[in-house]
Amino acid sequence: MRFAVIVFPGSNCDADMYYAVQDQLQAEVTYVPHTATQLNDIDAVLIPGGFSYGDYLRTGAIARFAPIMPAIIDFANNGGLVLGVCNGFQILTEAGLLPGALHENKDLAFICKDVQLTVANPNTPFSNRFEKDEVITLPVAHGEGNYYCDAETLAQLEANHQIVFRYQDNPNGSVADIAGICNERGNVLGMMPHPERAVEAILGNTDGQRLLSSLLQ
Amino acid sequence: MYLAKIYVTYKPSILDPKGESIKAALHRMDYSQVENVTMGKYFELQLAADTKDVDAVVKALCDQLLVNVNMETYRYEIEEVEMA
């Protein structure tokens, strides 16, 4: 299985993601720059956290029009696995691959801490190593992780089991405690918490390793 | 040429934490008559004089890039201006 880590100007979790896949999953991984226009021999796309294009305009708004994005959208529409973390989640909503939007945390603070999440749907390619309603811990680090969607969209998310992770103690004001959602087909996941920062026992947490290794199944 | 002035704000249904924070500060300053604060974005775009259907162009670029219609709403004014 071959992973791609997309690198935008301002991505800053790309090296962590690369390391998590290469050293912890022991899978093949390559960086793909924002200027590329094709994804060759890629089985899963990872869109890392950071501040692509300085978060100018809105988080993810400029990245959505980067040269690589049409290839990612095609890849996703053909059923390819796409995981967007933090800024990656913001980019996926801006690109229309996931519904809703992310905006400022309700208390305006940048939140950087471990949070507990409930696994709401373990039947996705990203969560199949977890049990339903299992509580896991992952770090968050964001200023704009406040997920918003309208009531109709939320009802669809609930009905289709697209809410994959929920906060136990909602830190940012997200609708319905949403920490991560997938698309209807289940092949695109966006989440604010950082699995790539929780991949080693020596650093105290391997829940992120379990999440990423779900992709290998 | 044309000058488009574009105003973007959150939809009323969405929490505007910056607006709320500013309102709280105003209330601390005893401006208790301030009942609501909305903070948004303002853009000025200059468009070439020979732009066809300038209204449609401005609307399209708002919908595609300047505005996230999931959570924001916008209005704009278009003026014809002399070349600077």
mmCIF file of N, CA and C in Angstrom, chain B:
data_model
loop_
_atom_site.group_PDB
_atom_site.id
_atom_site.type_symbol
_atom_site.label_atom_id
_atom_site.label_comp_id
_atom_site.label_asym_id
_atom_site.label_seq_id
_atom_site.Cartn_x
_atom_site.Cartn_y
_atom_site.Cartn_z
ATOM 1 N N MET B 1 -13.348 51.262 -15.680
ATOM 2 C CA MET B 1 -13.255 49.987 -14.965
ATOM 3 C C MET B 1 -14.348 49.907 -13.896
ATOM 4 N N TYR B 2 -14.482 48.725 -13.342
ATOM 5 C CA TYR B 2 -15.494 48.523 -12.313
ATOM 6 C C TYR B 2 -14.819 48.338 -10.955
ATOM 7 N N LEU B 3 -15.500 48.821 -9.940
ATOM 8 C CA LEU B 3 -15.068 48.582 -8.563
ATOM 9 C C LEU B 3 -16.183 47.801 -7.868
ATOM 10 N N ALA B 4 -15.838 46.594 -7.421
ATOM 11 C CA ALA B 4 -16.815 45.786 -6.680
ATOM 12 C C ALA B 4 -16.459 45.845 -5.199
ATOM 13 N N LYS B 5 -17.416 46.226 -4.399
ATOM 14 C CA LYS B 5 -17.248 46.239 -2.941
ATOM 15 C C LYS B 5 -18.080 45.101 -2.377
ATOM 16 N N ILE B 6 -17.405 44.175 -1.711
ATOM 17 C CA ILE B 6 -18.053 42.934 -1.292
ATOM 18 C C ILE B 6 -17.990 42.806 0.237
ATOM 19 N N TYR B 7 -19.124 42.568 0.831
ATOM 20 C CA TYR B 7 -19.239 42.456 2.291
ATOM 21 C C TYR B 7 -19.645 41.034 2.645
ATOM 22 N N VAL B 8 -18.845 40.402 3.485
ATOM 23 C CA VAL B 8 -19.100 39.003 3.857
ATOM 24 C C VAL B 8 -19.284 38.907 5.369
ATOM 25 N N THR B 9 -20.347 38.271 5.789
ATOM 26 C CA THR B 9 -20.570 38.043 7.228
ATOM 27 C C THR B 9 -21.049 36.611 7.437
ATOM 28 N N TYR B 10 -20.959 36.169 8.675
ATOM 29 C CA TYR B 10 -21.536 34.868 9.007
ATOM 30 C C TYR B 10 -23.043 34.903 8.816
ATOM 31 N N LYS B 11 -23.597 33.764 8.466
ATOM 32 C CA LYS B 11 -25.055 33.628 8.473
ATOM 33 C C LYS B 11 -25.556 33.881 9.896
ATOM 34 N N PRO B 12 -26.759 34.408 10.021
ATOM 35 C CA PRO B 12 -27.282 34.687 11.362
ATOM 36 C C PRO B 12 -27.332 33.452 12.254
ATOM 37 N N SER B 13 -27.487 32.272 11.646
ATOM 38 C CA SER B 13 -27.649 31.054 12.450
ATOM 39 C C SER B 13 -26.335 30.564 13.053
ATOM 40 N N ILE B 14 -25.214 31.149 12.655
ATOM 41 C CA ILE B 14 -23.929 30.619 13.102
ATOM 42 C C ILE B 14 -23.327 31.560 14.141
ATOM 43 N N LEU B 15 -22.745 30.954 15.170
ATOM 44 C CA LEU B 15 -22.095 31.731 16.211
ATOM 45 C C LEU B 15 -20.921 32.521 15.614
ATOM 46 N N ASP B 16 -20.856 33.804 15.945
ATOM 47 C CA ASP B 16 -19.753 34.652 15.488
ATOM 48 C C ASP B 16 -18.913 34.989 16.715
ATOM 49 N N PRO B 17 -17.934 34.144 17.041
ATOM 50 C CA PRO B 17 -17.226 34.330 18.313
ATOM 51 C C PRO B 17 -16.483 35.664 18.393
ATOM 52 N N LYS B 18 -15.984 36.166 17.264
ATOM 53 C CA LYS B 18 -15.279 37.455 17.309
ATOM 54 C C LYS B 18 -16.261 38.580 17.599
ATOM 55 N N GLY B 19 -17.403 38.541 16.934
ATOM 56 C CA GLY B 19 -18.435 39.544 17.194
ATOM 57 C C GLY B 19 -18.887 39.509 18.653
ATOM 58 N N GLU B 20 -19.061 38.291 19.183
ATOM 59 C CA GLU B 20 -19.490 38.148 20.579
ATOM 60 C C GLU B 20 -18.438 38.711 21.536
ATOM 61 N N SER B 21 -17.181 38.464 21.207
ATOM 62 C CA SER B 21 -16.082 38.934 22.057
ATOM 63 C C SER B 21 -16.013 40.460 22.057
ATOM 64 N N ILE B 22 -16.221 41.051 20.878
ATOM 65 C CA ILE B 22 -16.210 42.519 20.763
ATOM 66 C C ILE B 22 -17.406 43.100 21.528
ATOM 67 N N LYS B 23 -18.542 42.449 21.401
ATOM 68 C CA LYS B 23 -19.734 42.929 22.120
ATOM 69 C C LYS B 23 -19.489 42.908 23.628
ATOM 70 N N ALA B 24 -18.876 41.829 24.110
ATOM 71 C CA ALA B 24 -18.614 41.738 25.548
ATOM 72 C C ALA B 24 -17.700 42.880 25.994
ATOM 73 N N ALA B 25 -16.697 43.213 25.172
ATOM 74 C CA ALA B 25 -15.794 44.313 25.518
ATOM 75 C C ALA B 25 -16.547 45.643 25.534
ATOM 76 N N LEU B 26 -17.409 45.844 24.555
ATOM 77 C CA LEU B 26 -18.196 47.086 24.511
ATOM 78 C C LEU B 26 -19.090 47.202 25.738
ATOM 79 N N HIS B 27 -19.638 46.073 26.154
ATOM 80 C CA HIS B 27 -20.481 46.106 27.353
ATOM 81 C C HIS B 27 -19.658 46.439 28.589
ATOM 82 N N ARG B 28 -18.443 45.935 28.648
ATOM 83 C CA ARG B 28 -17.566 46.278 29.772
ATOM 84 C C ARG B 28 -17.226 47.766 29.762
ATOM 85 N N MET B 29 -17.255 48.359 28.555
ATOM 86 C CA MET B 29 -16.973 49.796 28.420
ATOM 87 C C MET B 29 -18.241 50.631 28.636
ATOM 88 N N ASP B 30 -19.301 49.964 29.091
ATOM 89 C CA ASP B 30 -20.565 50.627 29.400
ATOM 90 C C ASP B 30 -21.381 51.023 28.166
ATOM 91 N N TYR B 31 -21.036 50.465 27.022
ATOM 92 C CA TYR B 31 -21.899 50.681 25.848
ATOM 93 C C TYR B 31 -22.993 49.611 25.845
ATOM 94 N N SER B 32 -23.809 49.676 26.864
ATOM 95 C CA SER B 32 -24.798 48.610 27.036
ATOM 96 C C SER B 32 -25.878 48.650 25.952
ATOM 97 N N GLN B 33 -25.946 49.782 25.239
ATOM 98 C CA GLN B 33 -26.961 49.873 24.182
ATOM 99 C C GLN B 33 -26.591 49.037 22.958
ATOM 100 N N VAL B 34 -25.358 48.540 22.881
ATOM 101 C CA VAL B 34 -24.962 47.707 21.736
ATOM 102 C C VAL B 34 -25.570 46.319 21.921
ATOM 103 N N GLU B 35 -26.484 45.993 21.055
ATOM 104 C CA GLU B 35 -27.212 44.736 21.237
ATOM 105 C C GLU B 35 -26.618 43.589 20.428
ATOM 106 N N ASN B 36 -25.932 43.928 19.357
ATOM 107 C CA ASN B 36 -25.337 42.847 18.569
ATOM 108 C C ASN B 36 -24.141 43.387 17.781
ATOM 109 N N VAL B 37 -23.114 42.553 17.647
ATOM 110 C CA VAL B 37 -21.950 42.905 16.830
ATOM 111 C C VAL B 37 -21.698 41.759 15.859
ATOM 112 N N THR B 38 -21.584 42.082 14.614
ATOM 113 C CA THR B 38 -21.210 41.087 13.607
ATOM 114 C C THR B 38 -19.897 41.535 12.998
ATOM 115 N N MET B 39 -18.925 40.666 12.978
ATOM 116 C CA MET B 39 -17.663 41.013 12.341
ATOM 117 C C MET B 39 -17.537 40.215 11.049
ATOM 118 N N GLY B 40 -17.192 40.911 9.993
ATOM 119 C CA GLY B 40 -17.089 40.220 8.715
ATOM 120 C C GLY B 40 -15.859 40.628 7.940
ATOM 121 N N LYS B 41 -15.910 40.404 6.655
ATOM 122 C CA LYS B 41 -14.783 40.728 5.775
ATOM 123 C C LYS B 41 -15.260 41.687 4.692
ATOM 124 N N TYR B 42 -14.340 42.509 4.252
ATOM 125 C CA TYR B 42 -14.654 43.471 3.204
ATOM 126 C C TYR B 42 -13.614 43.350 2.101
ATOM 127 N N PHE B 43 -14.056 43.230 0.879
ATOM 128 C CA PHE B 43 -13.138 43.130 -0.264
ATOM 129 C C PHE B 43 -13.435 44.255 -1.249
ATOM 130 N N GLU B 44 -12.398 44.752 -1.871
ATOM 131 C CA GLU B 44 -12.566 45.625 -3.034
ATOM 132 C C GLU B 44 -11.859 44.984 -4.205
ATOM 133 N N LEU B 45 -12.587 44.773 -5.279
ATOM 134 C CA LEU B 45 -12.006 44.184 -6.483
ATOM 135 C C LEU B 45 -12.143 45.181 -7.625
ATOM 136 N N GLN B 46 -11.063 45.371 -8.331
ATOM 137 C CA GLN B 46 -11.130 46.185 -9.540
ATOM 138 C C GLN B 46 -11.225 45.252 -10.734
ATOM 139 N N LEU B 47 -12.187 45.511 -11.591
ATOM 140 C CA LEU B 47 -12.386 44.652 -12.765
ATOM 141 C C LEU B 47 -12.244 45.491 -14.025
ATOM 142 N N ALA B 48 -11.701 44.859 -15.037
ATOM 143 C CA ALA B 48 -11.432 45.554 -16.293
ATOM 144 C C ALA B 48 -12.720 46.144 -16.866
ATOM 145 N N ALA B 49 -12.566 47.285 -17.520
ATOM 146 C CA ALA B 49 -13.724 48.018 -18.056
ATOM 147 C C ALA B 49 -14.498 47.202 -19.083
ATOM 148 N N ASP B 50 -13.797 46.277 -19.769
ATOM 149 C CA ASP B 50 -14.492 45.505 -20.806
ATOM 150 C C ASP B 50 -15.065 44.183 -20.267
ATOM 151 N N THR B 51 -15.143 44.052 -18.944
ATOM 152 C CA THR B 51 -15.708 42.835 -18.356
ATOM 153 C C THR B 51 -17.166 42.669 -18.786
ATOM 154 N N LYS B 52 -17.456 41.492 -19.296
ATOM 155 C CA LYS B 52 -18.836 41.199 -19.714
ATOM 156 C C LYS B 52 -19.625 40.680 -18.520
ATOM 157 N N ASP B 53 -20.820 41.130 -18.373
ATOM 158 C CA ASP B 53 -21.724 40.672 -17.317
ATOM 159 C C ASP B 53 -21.030 40.683 -15.948
ATOM 160 N N VAL B 54 -20.610 41.867 -15.564
ATOM 161 C CA VAL B 54 -19.792 42.019 -14.354
ATOM 162 C C VAL B 54 -20.514 41.499 -13.124
ATOM 163 N N ASP B 55 -21.815 41.662 -13.082
ATOM 164 C CA ASP B 55 -22.573 41.178 -11.928
ATOM 165 C C ASP B 55 -22.424 39.658 -11.767
ATOM 166 N N ALA B 56 -22.546 38.952 -12.879
ATOM 167 C CA ALA B 56 -22.425 37.487 -12.830
ATOM 168 C C ALA B 56 -21.010 37.059 -12.457
ATOM 169 N N VAL B 57 -20.026 37.818 -12.927
ATOM 170 C CA VAL B 57 -18.633 37.498 -12.613
ATOM 171 C C VAL B 57 -18.388 37.649 -11.109
ATOM 172 N N VAL B 58 -18.867 38.752 -10.551
ATOM 173 C CA VAL B 58 -18.656 38.995 -9.117
ATOM 174 C C VAL B 58 -19.378 37.933 -8.293
ATOM 175 N N LYS B 59 -20.587 37.624 -8.687
ATOM 176 C CA LYS B 59 -21.343 36.610 -7.944
ATOM 177 C C LYS B 59 -20.625 35.265 -8.000
ATOM 178 N N ALA B 60 -20.120 34.917 -9.179
ATOM 179 C CA ALA B 60 -19.452 33.614 -9.330
ATOM 180 C C ALA B 60 -18.186 33.537 -8.493
ATOM 181 N N LEU B 61 -17.391 34.591 -8.502
ATOM 182 C CA LEU B 61 -16.131 34.508 -7.738
ATOM 183 C C LEU B 61 -16.390 34.549 -6.242
ATOM 184 N N CYS B 62 -17.477 35.195 -5.836
ATOM 185 C CA CYS B 62 -17.868 35.133 -4.420
ATOM 186 C C CYS B 62 -18.218 33.703 -4.033
ATOM 187 N N ASP B 63 -19.084 33.092 -4.837
ATOM 188 C CA ASP B 63 -19.553 31.737 -4.517
ATOM 189 C C ASP B 63 -18.420 30.720 -4.556
ATOM 190 N N GLN B 64 -17.457 30.938 -5.460
ATOM 191 C CA GLN B 64 -16.393 29.948 -5.621
ATOM 192 C C GLN B 64 -15.249 30.112 -4.636
ATOM 193 N N LEU B 65 -14.909 31.359 -4.304
ATOM 194 C CA LEU B 65 -13.723 31.542 -3.478
ATOM 195 C C LEU B 65 -13.914 32.480 -2.288
ATOM 196 N N LEU B 66 -14.422 33.680 -2.526
ATOM 197 C CA LEU B 66 -14.403 34.683 -1.450
ATOM 198 C C LEU B 66 -15.317 34.322 -0.290
ATOM 199 N N VAL B 67 -16.345 33.542 -0.560
ATOM 200 C CA VAL B 67 -17.358 33.256 0.455
ATOM 201 C C VAL B 67 -17.518 31.750 0.603
ATOM 202 N N ASN B 68 -17.611 31.292 1.831
ATOM 203 C CA ASN B 68 -17.993 29.901 2.067
ATOM 204 C C ASN B 68 -19.493 29.903 2.345
ATOM 205 N N VAL B 69 -20.248 29.535 1.336
ATOM 206 C CA VAL B 69 -21.702 29.689 1.441
ATOM 207 C C VAL B 69 -22.332 28.733 2.450
ATOM 208 N N ASN B 70 -21.545 27.778 2.942
ATOM 209 C CA ASN B 70 -22.047 26.936 4.031
ATOM 210 C C ASN B 70 -22.288 27.742 5.286
ATOM 211 N N MET B 71 -21.449 28.742 5.522
ATOM 212 C CA MET B 71 -21.543 29.450 6.804
ATOM 213 C C MET B 71 -21.574 30.971 6.657
ATOM 214 N N GLU B 72 -21.351 31.467 5.452
ATOM 215 C CA GLU B 72 -21.287 32.917 5.277
ATOM 216 C C GLU B 72 -22.344 33.399 4.284
ATOM 217 N N THR B 73 -22.661 34.669 4.399
ATOM 218 C CA THR B 73 -23.567 35.308 3.469
ATOM 219 C C THR B 73 -22.879 36.580 2.980
ATOM 220 N N TYR B 74 -23.319 37.131 1.853
ATOM 221 C CA TYR B 74 -22.620 38.300 1.318
ATOM 222 C C TYR B 74 -23.561 39.199 0.538
ATOM 223 N N ARG B 75 -23.101 40.426 0.373
ATOM 224 C CA ARG B 75 -23.764 41.340 -0.546
ATOM 225 C C ARG B 75 -22.658 42.154 -1.203
ATOM 226 N N TYR B 76 -22.985 42.767 -2.329
ATOM 227 C CA TYR B 76 -21.949 43.551 -2.999
ATOM 228 C C TYR B 76 -22.562 44.723 -3.729
ATOM 229 N N GLU B 77 -21.699 45.691 -3.996
ATOM 230 C CA GLU B 77 -22.067 46.855 -4.803
ATOM 231 C C GLU B 77 -21.045 46.945 -5.914
ATOM 232 N N ILE B 78 -21.499 47.294 -7.101
ATOM 233 C CA ILE B 78 -20.575 47.458 -8.220
ATOM 234 C C ILE B 78 -20.685 48.889 -8.740
ATOM 235 N N GLU B 79 -19.553 49.566 -8.800
ATOM 236 C CA GLU B 79 -19.541 50.942 -9.305
ATOM 237 C C GLU B 79 -18.665 51.001 -10.555
ATOM 238 N N GLU B 80 -19.037 51.888 -11.452
ATOM 239 C CA GLU B 80 -18.132 52.188 -12.569
ATOM 240 C C GLU B 80 -17.237 53.332 -12.136
ATOM 241 N N VAL B 81 -15.954 53.155 -12.241
ATOM 242 C CA VAL B 81 -15.016 54.183 -11.769
ATOM 243 C C VAL B 81 -14.028 54.541 -12.877
ATOM 244 N N GLU B 82 -13.466 55.722 -12.757
ATOM 245 C CA GLU B 82 -12.420 56.167 -13.691
ATOM 246 C C GLU B 82 -11.142 55.401 -13.394
ATOM 247 N N MET B 83 -10.362 55.169 -14.409
ATOM 248 C CA MET B 83 -9.059 54.529 -14.232
ATOM 249 C C MET B 83 -8.209 55.391 -13.296
ATOM 250 N N ALA B 84 -7.591 54.762 -12.302
ATOM 251 C CA ALA B 84 -6.783 55.515 -11.337
ATOM 252 C C ALA B 84 -5.505 56.046 -12.002
#
